[in-house]
C-alpha positions as protocol buffer text, in pm:
chain_id: "A"
residue {
  index: 1
  type: MET
  ca { x: 8350 y: 14775 z: -3732 }
}
residue {
  index: 2
  type: ILE
  ca { x: 8502 y: 15015 z: -3478 }
}
residue {
  index: 3
  type: SER
  ca { x: 8690 y: 15327 z: -3586 }
}
residue {
  index: 4
  type: ILE
  ca { x: 8992 y: 15448 z: -3385 }
}
residue {
  index: 5
  type: PRO
  ca { x: 9058 y: 15814 z: -3478 }
}
residue {
  index: 6
  type: PHE
  ca { x: 9333 y: 15906 z: -3229 }
}
residue {
  index: 7
  type: ASN
  ca { x: 9657 y: 16084 z: -3309 }
}
residue {
  index: 8
  type: PRO
  ca { x: 9931 y: 15860 z: -3165 }
}
residue {
  index: 9
  type: ILE
  ca { x: 10129 y: 16168 z: -3056 }
}
residue {
  index: 10
  type: MET
  ca { x: 10020 y: 16329 z: -2730 }
}
residue {
  index: 11
  type: PHE
  ca { x: 10238 y: 16636 z: -2781 }
}
residue {
  index: 12
  type: GLU
  ca { x: 10561 y: 16737 z: -2949 }
}
residue {
  index: 13
  type: ILE
  ca { x: 10817 y: 16998 z: -2844 }
}
residue {
  index: 14
  type: GLY
  ca { x: 11110 y: 17035 z: -3081 }
}
residue {
  index: 15
  type: ASN
  ca { x: 11268 y: 16692 z: -3118 }
}
residue {
  index: 16
  type: PHE
  ca { x: 11092 y: 16560 z: -2809 }
}
residue {
  index: 17
  type: VAL
  ca { x: 10784 y: 16354 z: -2887 }
}
residue {
  index: 18
  type: LEU
  ca { x: 10560 y: 16203 z: -2620 }
}
residue {
  index: 19
  type: SER
  ca { x: 10332 y: 15932 z: -2750 }
}
residue {
  index: 20
  type: TRP
  ca { x: 10012 y: 15815 z: -2587 }
}
residue {
  index: 21
  type: HIS
  ca { x: 10184 y: 15480 z: -2549 }
}
residue {
  index: 22
  type: GLY
  ca { x: 10455 y: 15637 z: -2337 }
}
residue {
  index: 23
  type: PHE
  ca { x: 10202 y: 15832 z: -2132 }
}
residue {
  index: 24
  type: TRP
  ca { x: 9979 y: 15534 z: -2049 }
}
residue {
  index: 25
  type: SER
  ca { x: 10281 y: 15316 z: -1973 }
}
residue {
  index: 26
  type: PHE
  ca { x: 10400 y: 15580 z: -1726 }
}
residue {
  index: 27
  type: VAL
  ca { x: 10056 y: 15596 z: -1564 }
}
residue {
  index: 28
  type: GLY
  ca { x: 10048 y: 15217 z: -1536 }
}
residue {
  index: 29
  type: VAL
  ca { x: 10384 y: 15210 z: -1358 }
}
residue {
  index: 30
  type: LEU
  ca { x: 10276 y: 15479 z: -1110 }
}
residue {
  index: 31
  type: VAL
  ca { x: 9952 y: 15296 z: -1032 }
}
residue {
  index: 32
  type: ALA
  ca { x: 10140 y: 14969 z: -977 }
}
residue {
  index: 33
  type: ILE
  ca { x: 10389 y: 15128 z: -737 }
}
residue {
  index: 34
  type: TYR
  ca { x: 10109 y: 15297 z: -543 }
}
residue {
  index: 35
  type: LEU
  ca { x: 9912 y: 14973 z: -511 }
}
residue {
  index: 36
  type: VAL
  ca { x: 10210 y: 14762 z: -404 }
}
residue {
  index: 37
  type: ALA
  ca { x: 10310 y: 15020 z: -141 }
}
residue {
  index: 38
  type: ARG
  ca { x: 9955 y: 15029 z: -10 }
}
residue {
  index: 39
  type: TRP
  ca { x: 9925 y: 14652 z: 10 }
}
residue {
  index: 40
  type: ALA
  ca { x: 10270 y: 14625 z: 168 }
}
residue {
  index: 41
  type: ARG
  ca { x: 10166 y: 14864 z: 446 }
}
residue {
  index: 42
  type: LYS
  ca { x: 9859 y: 14649 z: 517 }
}
residue {
  index: 43
  type: ASP
  ca { x: 10085 y: 14343 z: 539 }
}
residue {
  index: 44
  type: GLY
  ca { x: 10309 y: 14513 z: 792 }
}
residue {
  index: 45
  type: LEU
  ca { x: 10592 y: 14602 z: 554 }
}
residue {
  index: 46
  type: ASN
  ca { x: 10753 y: 14942 z: 531 }
}
residue {
  index: 47
  type: PRO
  ca { x: 10639 y: 15109 z: 204 }
}
residue {
  index: 48
  type: ASP
  ca { x: 10991 y: 15247 z: 165 }
}
residue {
  index: 49
  type: LEU
  ca { x: 11098 y: 14893 z: 74 }
}
residue {
  index: 50
  type: VAL
  ca { x: 10861 y: 14912 z: -219 }
}
residue {
  index: 51
  type: TYR
  ca { x: 10971 y: 15257 z: -334 }
}
residue {
  index: 52
  type: ASN
  ca { x: 11341 y: 15168 z: -313 }
}
residue {
  index: 53
  type: THR
  ca { x: 11291 y: 14843 z: -499 }
}
residue {
  index: 54
  type: ALA
  ca { x: 11063 y: 15006 z: -757 }
}
residue {
  index: 55
  type: VAL
  ca { x: 11342 y: 15238 z: -873 }
}
residue {
  index: 56
  type: TRP
  ca { x: 11553 y: 14943 z: -984 }
}
residue {
  index: 57
  type: GLY
  ca { x: 11253 y: 14750 z: -1105 }
}
residue {
  index: 58
  type: VAL
  ca { x: 11148 y: 15037 z: -1331 }
}
residue {
  index: 59
  type: LEU
  ca { x: 11501 y: 15085 z: -1465 }
}
residue {
  index: 60
  type: GLY
  ca { x: 11533 y: 14714 z: -1536 }
}
residue {
  index: 61
  type: GLY
  ca { x: 11188 y: 14711 z: -1692 }
}
residue {
  index: 62
  type: ILE
  ca { x: 11262 y: 14999 z: -1927 }
}
residue {
  index: 63
  type: LEU
  ca { x: 11591 y: 14844 z: -2033 }
}
residue {
  index: 64
  type: GLY
  ca { x: 11443 y: 14498 z: -2084 }
}
residue {
  index: 65
  type: ALA
  ca { x: 11135 y: 14627 z: -2266 }
}
residue {
  index: 66
  type: ARG
  ca { x: 11340 y: 14832 z: -2507 }
}
residue {
  index: 67
  type: ILE
  ca { x: 11589 y: 14553 z: -2575 }
}
residue {
  index: 68
  type: VAL
  ca { x: 11313 y: 14309 z: -2669 }
}
residue {
  index: 69
  type: HIS
  ca { x: 11143 y: 14569 z: -2890 }
}
residue {
  index: 70
  type: VAL
  ca { x: 11465 y: 14660 z: -3069 }
}
residue {
  index: 71
  type: LEU
  ca { x: 11548 y: 14293 z: -3129 }
}
residue {
  index: 72
  type: ASP
  ca { x: 11200 y: 14238 z: -3270 }
}
residue {
  index: 73
  type: PHE
  ca { x: 11248 y: 14524 z: -3519 }
}
residue {
  index: 74
  type: LEU
  ca { x: 11625 y: 14498 z: -3556 }
}
residue {
  index: 75
  type: PRO
  ca { x: 11651 y: 14584 z: -3930 }
}
residue {
  index: 76
  type: TYR
  ca { x: 11465 y: 14912 z: -3872 }
}
residue {
  index: 77
  type: TYR
  ca { x: 11684 y: 15015 z: -3579 }
}
residue {
  index: 78
  type: LEU
  ca { x: 12003 y: 14919 z: -3759 }
}
residue {
  index: 79
  type: ASP
  ca { x: 11899 y: 15171 z: -4023 }
}
residue {
  index: 80
  type: ASN
  ca { x: 11792 y: 15424 z: -3755 }
}
residue {
  index: 81
  type: PRO
  ca { x: 12031 y: 15375 z: -3459 }
}
residue {
  index: 82
  type: GLY
  ca { x: 11947 y: 15718 z: -3320 }
}
residue {
  index: 83
  type: LYS
  ca { x: 11597 y: 15597 z: -3236 }
}
residue {
  index: 84
  type: ILE
  ca { x: 11706 y: 15298 z: -3029 }
}
residue {
  index: 85
  type: PHE
  ca { x: 11689 y: 15493 z: -2702 }
}
residue {
  index: 86
  type: ALA
  ca { x: 11379 y: 15702 z: -2786 }
}
residue {
  index: 87
  type: VAL
  ca { x: 11158 y: 15514 z: -2539 }
}
residue {
  index: 88
  type: TRP
  ca { x: 10927 y: 15814 z: -2494 }
}
residue {
  index: 89
  type: SER
  ca { x: 10811 y: 15789 z: -2855 }
}
residue {
  index: 90
  type: GLY
  ca { x: 10673 y: 15439 z: -2797 }
}
residue {
  index: 91
  type: GLY
  ca { x: 10792 y: 15092 z: -2881 }
}
residue {
  index: 92
  type: ILE
  ca { x: 10850 y: 14848 z: -2597 }
}
residue {
  index: 93
  type: GLY
  ca { x: 10837 y: 14471 z: -2564 }
}
residue {
  index: 94
  type: LEU
  ca { x: 10611 y: 14384 z: -2272 }
}
residue {
  index: 95
  type: TRP
  ca { x: 10781 y: 14054 z: -2197 }
}
residue {
  index: 96
  type: GLY
  ca { x: 11113 y: 14234 z: -2179 }
}
residue {
  index: 97
  type: GLY
  ca { x: 10963 y: 14485 z: -1937 }
}
residue {
  index: 98
  type: ILE
  ca { x: 10829 y: 14214 z: -1709 }
}
residue {
  index: 99
  type: ILE
  ca { x: 11149 y: 14008 z: -1709 }
}
residue {
  index: 100
  type: GLY
  ca { x: 11380 y: 14309 z: -1680 }
}
residue {
  index: 101
  type: GLY
  ca { x: 11164 y: 14463 z: -1410 }
}
residue {
  index: 102
  type: VAL
  ca { x: 11149 y: 14156 z: -1189 }
}
residue {
  index: 103
  type: LEU
  ca { x: 11521 y: 14091 z: -1229 }
}
residue {
  index: 104
  type: GLY
  ca { x: 11614 y: 14450 z: -1148 }
}
residue {
  index: 105
  type: GLY
  ca { x: 11383 y: 14465 z: -848 }
}
residue {
  index: 106
  type: ALA
  ca { x: 11461 y: 14115 z: -717 }
}
residue {
  index: 107
  type: ILE
  ca { x: 11838 y: 14159 z: -736 }
}
residue {
  index: 108
  type: TYR
  ca { x: 11820 y: 14488 z: -547 }
}
residue {
  index: 109
  type: ALA
  ca { x: 11579 y: 14345 z: -289 }
}
residue {
  index: 110
  type: TYR
  ca { x: 11803 y: 14042 z: -236 }
}
residue {
  index: 111
  type: ILE
  ca { x: 12111 y: 14259 z: -184 }
}
residue {
  index: 112
  type: GLN
  ca { x: 11920 y: 14473 z: 67 }
}
residue {
  index: 113
  type: LYS
  ca { x: 11783 y: 14159 z: 239 }
}
residue {
  index: 114
  type: TYR
  ca { x: 11424 y: 14255 z: 164 }
}
residue {
  index: 115
  type: PRO
  ca { x: 11159 y: 13977 z: 150 }
}
residue {
  index: 116
  type: VAL
  ca { x: 11196 y: 13909 z: -223 }
}
residue {
  index: 117
  type: GLY
  ca { x: 10920 y: 13650 z: -259 }
}
residue {
  index: 118
  type: LYS
  ca { x: 10673 y: 13856 z: -59 }
}
residue {
  index: 119
  type: LEU
  ca { x: 10739 y: 14166 z: -268 }
}
residue {
  index: 120
  type: MET
  ca { x: 10696 y: 13965 z: -588 }
}
residue {
  index: 121
  type: ASP
  ca { x: 10360 y: 13832 z: -469 }
}
residue {
  index: 122
  type: LEU
  ca { x: 10241 y: 14182 z: -381 }
}
residue {
  index: 123
  type: THR
  ca { x: 10352 y: 14303 z: -722 }
}
residue {
  index: 124
  type: ALA
  ca { x: 10175 y: 14033 z: -927 }
}
residue {
  index: 125
  type: PRO
  ca { x: 9818 y: 14174 z: -928 }
}
residue {
  index: 126
  type: ALA
  ca { x: 9950 y: 14530 z: -955 }
}
residue {
  index: 127
  type: MET
  ca { x: 10151 y: 14433 z: -1262 }
}
residue {
  index: 128
  type: LEU
  ca { x: 9840 y: 14301 z: -1435 }
}
residue {
  index: 129
  type: ILE
  ca { x: 9656 y: 14626 z: -1366 }
}
residue {
  index: 130
  type: ALA
  ca { x: 9956 y: 14822 z: -1495 }
}
residue {
  index: 131
  type: GLN
  ca { x: 9969 y: 14607 z: -1809 }
}
residue {
  index: 132
  type: ALA
  ca { x: 9601 y: 14672 z: -1878 }
}
residue {
  index: 133
  type: ILE
  ca { x: 9653 y: 15047 z: -1835 }
}
residue {
  index: 134
  type: GLY
  ca { x: 9962 y: 15043 z: -2054 }
}
residue {
  index: 135
  type: ARG
  ca { x: 9774 y: 14862 z: -2329 }
}
residue {
  index: 136
  type: LEU
  ca { x: 9543 y: 15163 z: -2355 }
}
residue {
  index: 137
  type: GLY
  ca { x: 9843 y: 15334 z: -2512 }
}
residue {
  index: 138
  type: ASP
  ca { x: 9844 y: 15071 z: -2784 }
}
residue {
  index: 139
  type: VAL
  ca { x: 9481 y: 15158 z: -2860 }
}
residue {
  index: 140
  type: TRP
  ca { x: 9573 y: 15526 z: -2899 }
}
residue {
  index: 141
  type: ASN
  ca { x: 9896 y: 15453 z: -3088 }
}
residue {
  index: 142
  type: GLY
  ca { x: 9759 y: 15190 z: -3324 }
}
residue {
  index: 143
  type: GLU
  ca { x: 10060 y: 14969 z: -3264 }
}
residue {
  index: 144
  type: HIS
  ca { x: 10080 y: 14591 z: -3292 }
}
residue {
  index: 145
  type: LEU
  ca { x: 9907 y: 14538 z: -3623 }
}
residue {
  index: 146
  type: SER
  ca { x: 9677 y: 14238 z: -3608 }
}
residue {
  index: 147
  type: ARG
  ca { x: 9529 y: 13995 z: -3855 }
}
residue {
  index: 148
  type: PRO
  ca { x: 9224 y: 14083 z: -4066 }
}
residue {
  index: 149
  type: THR
  ca { x: 8883 y: 13986 z: -3933 }
}
residue {
  index: 150
  type: ASP
  ca { x: 8520 y: 14018 z: -4032 }
}
residue {
  index: 151
  type: LEU
  ca { x: 8401 y: 13999 z: -3671 }
}
residue {
  index: 152
  type: PRO
  ca { x: 8176 y: 14291 z: -3565 }
}
residue {
  index: 153
  type: TRP
  ca { x: 8436 y: 14417 z: -3316 }
}
residue {
  index: 154
  type: GLY
  ca { x: 8714 y: 14441 z: -3572 }
}
residue {
  index: 155
  type: TRP
  ca { x: 8865 y: 14788 z: -3578 }
}
residue {
  index: 156
  type: ILE
  ca { x: 9037 y: 15029 z: -3814 }
}
residue {
  index: 157
  type: PHE
  ca { x: 9271 y: 15321 z: -3749 }
}
residue {
  index: 158
  type: THR
  ca { x: 9170 y: 15635 z: -3934 }
}
residue {
  index: 159
  type: HIS
  ca { x: 9430 y: 15891 z: -3826 }
}
residue {
  index: 160
  type: PRO
  ca { x: 9688 y: 15940 z: -4105 }
}
residue {
  index: 161
  type: ASP
  ca { x: 9980 y: 15920 z: -3859 }
}
residue {
  index: 162
  type: SER
  ca { x: 9861 y: 15600 z: -3694 }
}
residue {
  index: 163
  type: PRO
  ca { x: 10099 y: 15302 z: -3730 }
}
residue {
  index: 164
  type: GLY
  ca { x: 9786 y: 15087 z: -3756 }
}
residue {
  index: 165
  type: ARG
  ca { x: 9667 y: 15274 z: -4065 }
}
residue {
  index: 166
  type: ARG
  ca { x: 10012 y: 15275 z: -4227 }
}
residue {
  index: 167
  type: GLY
  ca { x: 10046 y: 14903 z: -4157 }
}
residue {
  index: 168
  type: ALA
  ca { x: 9708 y: 14828 z: -4313 }
}
residue {
  index: 169
  type: ILE
  ca { x: 9807 y: 15016 z: -4628 }
}
residue {
  index: 170
  type: GLU
  ca { x: 10143 y: 14840 z: -4648 }
}
residue {
  index: 171
  type: LEU
  ca { x: 10022 y: 14487 z: -4577 }
}
residue {
  index: 172
  type: PHE
  ca { x: 9666 y: 14483 z: -4703 }
}
residue {
  index: 173
  type: GLN
  ca { x: 9667 y: 14773 z: -4953 }
}
residue {
  index: 174
  type: ASN
  ca { x: 9350 y: 14878 z: -4775 }
}
residue {
  index: 175
  type: PRO
  ca { x: 9352 y: 15149 z: -4503 }
}
residue {
  index: 176
  type: VAL
  ca { x: 9006 y: 15047 z: -4380 }
}
residue {
  index: 177
  type: GLN
  ca { x: 9072 y: 14673 z: -4347 }
}
residue {
  index: 178
  type: PRO
  ca { x: 8926 y: 14569 z: -4007 }
}
residue {
  index: 179
  type: VAL
  ca { x: 9170 y: 14378 z: -3785 }
}
residue {
  index: 180
  type: HIS
  ca { x: 9151 y: 14199 z: -3453 }
}
residue {
  index: 181
  type: PRO
  ca { x: 9169 y: 14430 z: -3148 }
}
residue {
  index: 182
  type: SER
  ca { x: 9445 y: 14213 z: -3003 }
}
residue {
  index: 183
  type: VAL
  ca { x: 9539 y: 14461 z: -2733 }
}
residue {
  index: 184
  type: VAL
  ca { x: 9178 y: 14464 z: -2609 }
}
residue {
  index: 185
  type: TYR
  ca { x: 9186 y: 14085 z: -2588 }
}
residue {
  index: 186
  type: GLU
  ca { x: 9495 y: 14119 z: -2373 }
}
residue {
  index: 187
  type: ILE
  ca { x: 9340 y: 14386 z: -2150 }
}
residue {
  index: 188
  type: ILE
  ca { x: 9048 y: 14151 z: -2085 }
}
residue {
  index: 189
  type: TRP
  ca { x: 9285 y: 13862 z: -2013 }
}
residue {
  index: 190
  type: ASP
  ca { x: 9502 y: 14074 z: -1782 }
}
residue {
  index: 191
  type: LEU
  ca { x: 9205 y: 14184 z: -1573 }
}
residue {
  index: 192
  type: SER
  ca { x: 9065 y: 13830 z: -1562 }
}
residue {
  index: 193
  type: VAL
  ca { x: 9395 y: 13687 z: -1438 }
}
residue {
  index: 194
  type: CYS
  ca { x: 9421 y: 13973 z: -1188 }
}
residue {
  index: 195
  type: TRP
  ca { x: 9079 y: 13885 z: -1047 }
}
residue {
  index: 196
  type: LEU
  ca { x: 9176 y: 13519 z: -1021 }
}
residue {
  index: 197
  type: ILE
  ca { x: 9510 y: 13560 z: -846 }
}
residue {
  index: 198
  type: TRP
  ca { x: 9364 y: 13826 z: -616 }
}
residue {
  index: 199
  type: ARG
  ca { x: 9123 y: 13562 z: -487 }
}
residue {
  index: 200
  type: TYR
  ca { x: 9413 y: 13327 z: -409 }
}
residue {
  index: 201
  type: ARG
  ca { x: 9665 y: 13587 z: -292 }
}
residue {
  index: 202
  type: LYS
  ca { x: 9667 y: 13449 z: 65 }
}
residue {
  index: 203
  type: SER
  ca { x: 9621 y: 13083 z: -23 }
}
residue {
  index: 204
  type: LEU
  ca { x: 9959 y: 12978 z: -163 }
}
residue {
  index: 205
  type: LYS
  ca { x: 10297 y: 12911 z: -9 }
}
residue {
  index: 206
  type: PRO
  ca { x: 10591 y: 12963 z: -25 }
}
residue {
  index: 207
  type: ASP
  ca { x: 10633 y: 13332 z: -101 }
}
residue {
  index: 208
  type: GLY
  ca { x: 10681 y: 13385 z: -472 }
}
residue {
  index: 209
  type: SER
  ca { x: 10412 y: 13132 z: -566 }
}
residue {
  index: 210
  type: LEU
  ca { x: 10155 y: 13397 z: -656 }
}
residue {
  index: 211
  type: TRP
  ca { x: 10405 y: 13560 z: -892 }
}
residue {
  index: 212
  type: MET
  ca { x: 10467 y: 13225 z: -1060 }
}
residue {
  index: 213
  type: LEU
  ca { x: 10093 y: 13167 z: -1094 }
}
residue {
  index: 214
  type: TYR
  ca { x: 10065 y: 13509 z: -1257 }
}
residue {
  index: 215
  type: MET
  ca { x: 10347 y: 13424 z: -1497 }
}
residue {
  index: 216
  type: ALA
  ca { x: 10194 y: 13088 z: -1590 }
}
residue {
  index: 217
  type: LEU
  ca { x: 9844 y: 13225 z: -1651 }
}
residue {
  index: 218
  type: TYR
  ca { x: 9956 y: 13535 z: -1837 }
}
residue {
  index: 219
  type: SER
  ca { x: 10180 y: 13320 z: -2059 }
}
residue {
  index: 220
  type: VAL
  ca { x: 9884 y: 13107 z: -2167 }
}
residue {
  index: 221
  type: GLY
  ca { x: 9676 y: 13409 z: -2268 }
}
residue {
  index: 222
  type: ARG
  ca { x: 9965 y: 13588 z: -2435 }
}
residue {
  index: 223
  type: PHE
  ca { x: 10057 y: 13278 z: -2634 }
}
residue {
  index: 224
  type: LEU
  ca { x: 9705 y: 13237 z: -2771 }
}
residue {
  index: 225
  type: ILE
  ca { x: 9639 y: 13607 z: -2833 }
}
residue {
  index: 226
  type: GLN
  ca { x: 9969 y: 13638 z: -3016 }
}
residue {
  index: 227
  type: PHE
  ca { x: 9825 y: 13433 z: -3303 }
}
residue {
  index: 228
  type: THR
  ca { x: 9594 y: 13727 z: -3382 }
}
residue {
  index: 229
  type: ARG
  ca { x: 9892 y: 13959 z: -3423 }
}
residue {
  index: 230
  type: MET
  ca { x: 10120 y: 14003 z: -3722 }
}
residue {
  index: 231
  type: ASP
  ca { x: 10458 y: 14037 z: -3555 }
}
residue {
  index: 232
  type: SER
  ca { x: 10755 y: 13893 z: -3741 }
}
residue {
  index: 233
  type: VAL
  ca { x: 10788 y: 13514 z: -3728 }
}
residue {
  index: 234
  type: LYS
  ca { x: 11107 y: 13391 z: -3559 }
}
residue {
  index: 235
  type: PHE
  ca { x: 11071 y: 13013 z: -3554 }
}
residue {
  index: 236
  type: TRP
  ca { x: 10835 y: 12796 z: -3758 }
}
residue {
  index: 237
  type: VAL
  ca { x: 10496 y: 12973 z: -3712 }
}
residue {
  index: 238
  type: LEU
  ca { x: 10598 y: 13123 z: -3378 }
}
residue {
  index: 239
  type: GLN
  ca { x: 10670 y: 13487 z: -3308 }
}
residue {
  index: 240
  type: GLU
  ca { x: 10913 y: 13618 z: -3049 }
}
residue {
  index: 241
  type: ALA
  ca { x: 10640 y: 13655 z: -2784 }
}
residue {
  index: 242
  type: HIS
  ca { x: 10530 y: 13295 z: -2846 }
}
residue {
  index: 243
  type: ILE
  ca { x: 10876 y: 13163 z: -2769 }
}
residue {
  index: 244
  type: ILE
  ca { x: 10917 y: 13375 z: -2456 }
}
residue {
  index: 245
  type: SER
  ca { x: 10570 y: 13272 z: -2337 }
}
residue {
  index: 246
  type: LEU
  ca { x: 10656 y: 12903 z: -2374 }
}
residue {
  index: 247
  type: ILE
  ca { x: 10979 y: 12944 z: -2178 }
}
residue {
  index: 248
  type: ILE
  ca { x: 10818 y: 13145 z: -1898 }
}
residue {
  index: 249
  type: PHE
  ca { x: 10521 y: 12906 z: -1878 }
}
residue {
  index: 250
  type: THR
  ca { x: 10750 y: 12604 z: -1849 }
}
residue {
  index: 251
  type: ILE
  ca { x: 10962 y: 12760 z: -1573 }
}
residue {
  index: 252
  type: SER
  ca { x: 10656 y: 12880 z: -1381 }
}
residue {
  index: 253
  type: VAL
  ca { x: 10472 y: 12548 z: -1395 }
}
residue {
  index: 254
  type: ILE
  ca { x: 10780 y: 12355 z: -1282 }
}
residue {
  index: 255
  type: PHE
  ca { x: 10810 y: 12588 z: -981 }
}
residue {
  index: 256
  type: LEU
  ca { x: 10440 y: 12556 z: -900 }
}
residue {
  index: 257
  type: ILE
  ca { x: 10446 y: 12175 z: -921 }
}
residue {
  index: 258
  type: ILE
  ca { x: 10760 y: 12129 z: -712 }
}
residue {
  index: 259
  type: TYR
  ca { x: 10728 y: 12401 z: -449 }
}
residue {
  index: 260
  type: THR
  ca { x: 10381 y: 12552 z: -428 }
}
residue {
  index: 261
  type: ARG
  ca { x: 10122 y: 12419 z: -185 }
}
residue {
  index: 262
  type: PRO
  ca { x: 9784 y: 12561 z: -73 }
}
residue {
  index: 263
  type: ILE
  ca { x: 9801 y: 12699 z: 280 }
}
residue {
  index: 264
  type: ASN
  ca { x: 9498 y: 12494 z: 389 }
}
residue {
  index: 265
  type: TRP
  ca { x: 9672 y: 12177 z: 272 }
}
residue {
  index: 266
  type: ILE
  ca { x: 9980 y: 12268 z: 475 }
}
residue {
  index: 267
  type: LYS
  ca { x: 9772 y: 12340 z: 785 }
}
residue {
  index: 268
  type: ASN
  ca { x: 9579 y: 12015 z: 748 }
}
residue {
  index: 269
  type: LYS
  ca { x: 9901 y: 11824 z: 706 }
}
residue {
  index: 270
  type: ASP
  ca { x: 10041 y: 11979 z: 1023 }
}
residue {
  index: 271
  type: LEU
  ca { x: 9722 y: 11896 z: 1213 }
}
residue {
  index: 272
  type: SER
  ca { x: 9727 y: 11537 z: 1090 }
}
residue {
  index: 273
  type: GLN
  ca { x: 10079 y: 11499 z: 1225 }
}
residue {
  index: 274
  type: THR
  ca { x: 10001 y: 11652 z: 1565 }
}
residue {
  index: 275
  type: PRO
  ca { x: 9820 y: 11348 z: 1718 }
}
residue {
  index: 276
  type: ASN
  ca { x: 10113 y: 11126 z: 1629 }
}
residue {
  index: 277
  type: LYS
  ca { x: 10349 y: 11365 z: 1804 }
}
residue {
  index: 278
  type: VAL
  ca { x: 10124 y: 11379 z: 2109 }
}
residue {
  index: 279
  type: SER
  ca { x: 10082 y: 11001 z: 2125 }
}
residue {
  index: 280
  type: SER
  ca { x: 10455 y: 10947 z: 2095 }
}
residue {
  index: 281
  type: LYS
  ca { x: 10512 y: 11183 z: 2389 }
}
residue {
  index: 282
  type: ARG
  ca { x: 10257 y: 10992 z: 2595 }
}
residue {
  index: 283
  type: LYS
  ca { x: 10428 y: 10663 z: 2513 }
}
residue {
  index: 284
  type: ARG
  ca { x: 10759 y: 10803 z: 2638 }
}
residue {
  index: 285
  type: ARG
  ca { x: 10597 y: 10913 z: 2964 }
}
residue {
  index: 286
  type: VAL
  ca { x: 10440 y: 10570 z: 3013 }
}
residue {
  index: 287
  type: LEU
  ca { x: 10771 y: 10398 z: 2954 }
}
residue {
  index: 288
  type: ARG
  ca { x: 10946 y: 10627 z: 3201 }
}
residue {
  index: 289
  type: ASN
  ca { x: 10682 y: 10572 z: 3469 }
}
residue {
  index: 290
  type: SER
  ca { x: 10695 y: 10197 z: 3420 }
}
């Protein structure tokens, strides 16, 4: 059993409260922007394209993340409407952040005639790194209460202000009930998917395919890991994140099946067609000479 002793609050000044969740989420976003700008420069793109797009991506991400979180805990926020916009105190829906972020950034990039698909592909591995960093905030905060476990890596939250400890008391009547470290499972999955798509970052066409591969793979992991969490059930045995994962997975796989091709396959196909083109030209010359 692992003990998590952290205070979820980083610091508090008057009515302003900064949680560790908010801090690590902010760090993750900064790291992602830095990495995408760096990779864009290496690919011959102006980093300013990244910075300009990131502004709208971040705004869309914050809005989407908060909307999904509020919808997931709607009864609480209906009773406490003043806390709906208190993003700095923690509480975001990751799927909402991803969807809102890509929509905000893609719409702006399209209007500015930036290479939307290319920017999305550059962003995919950086997003996974940012997600892993942001999940560190969930470790500190004790959010996302998970199901009980007797596995040796089950953890408990010992700080009296930890949402994890309060949740264990409310649901299990036992503040030291070990639960699954679901956010750690997700960190491991994020970094594994990042490693995989990094290997294939220059192997898929058209632009945008790497982003879709990221969406498909992340959806699989998120869907499975979600069963270890105790979020509210929305449909049958499925939670909100389950439903979103299924939708995103379906859309991504359809795109990958219809549009995506390995670059080597495309090159080989072009090469296989070249002799036919050459031979047809020769036939025309022969006919003209005859």
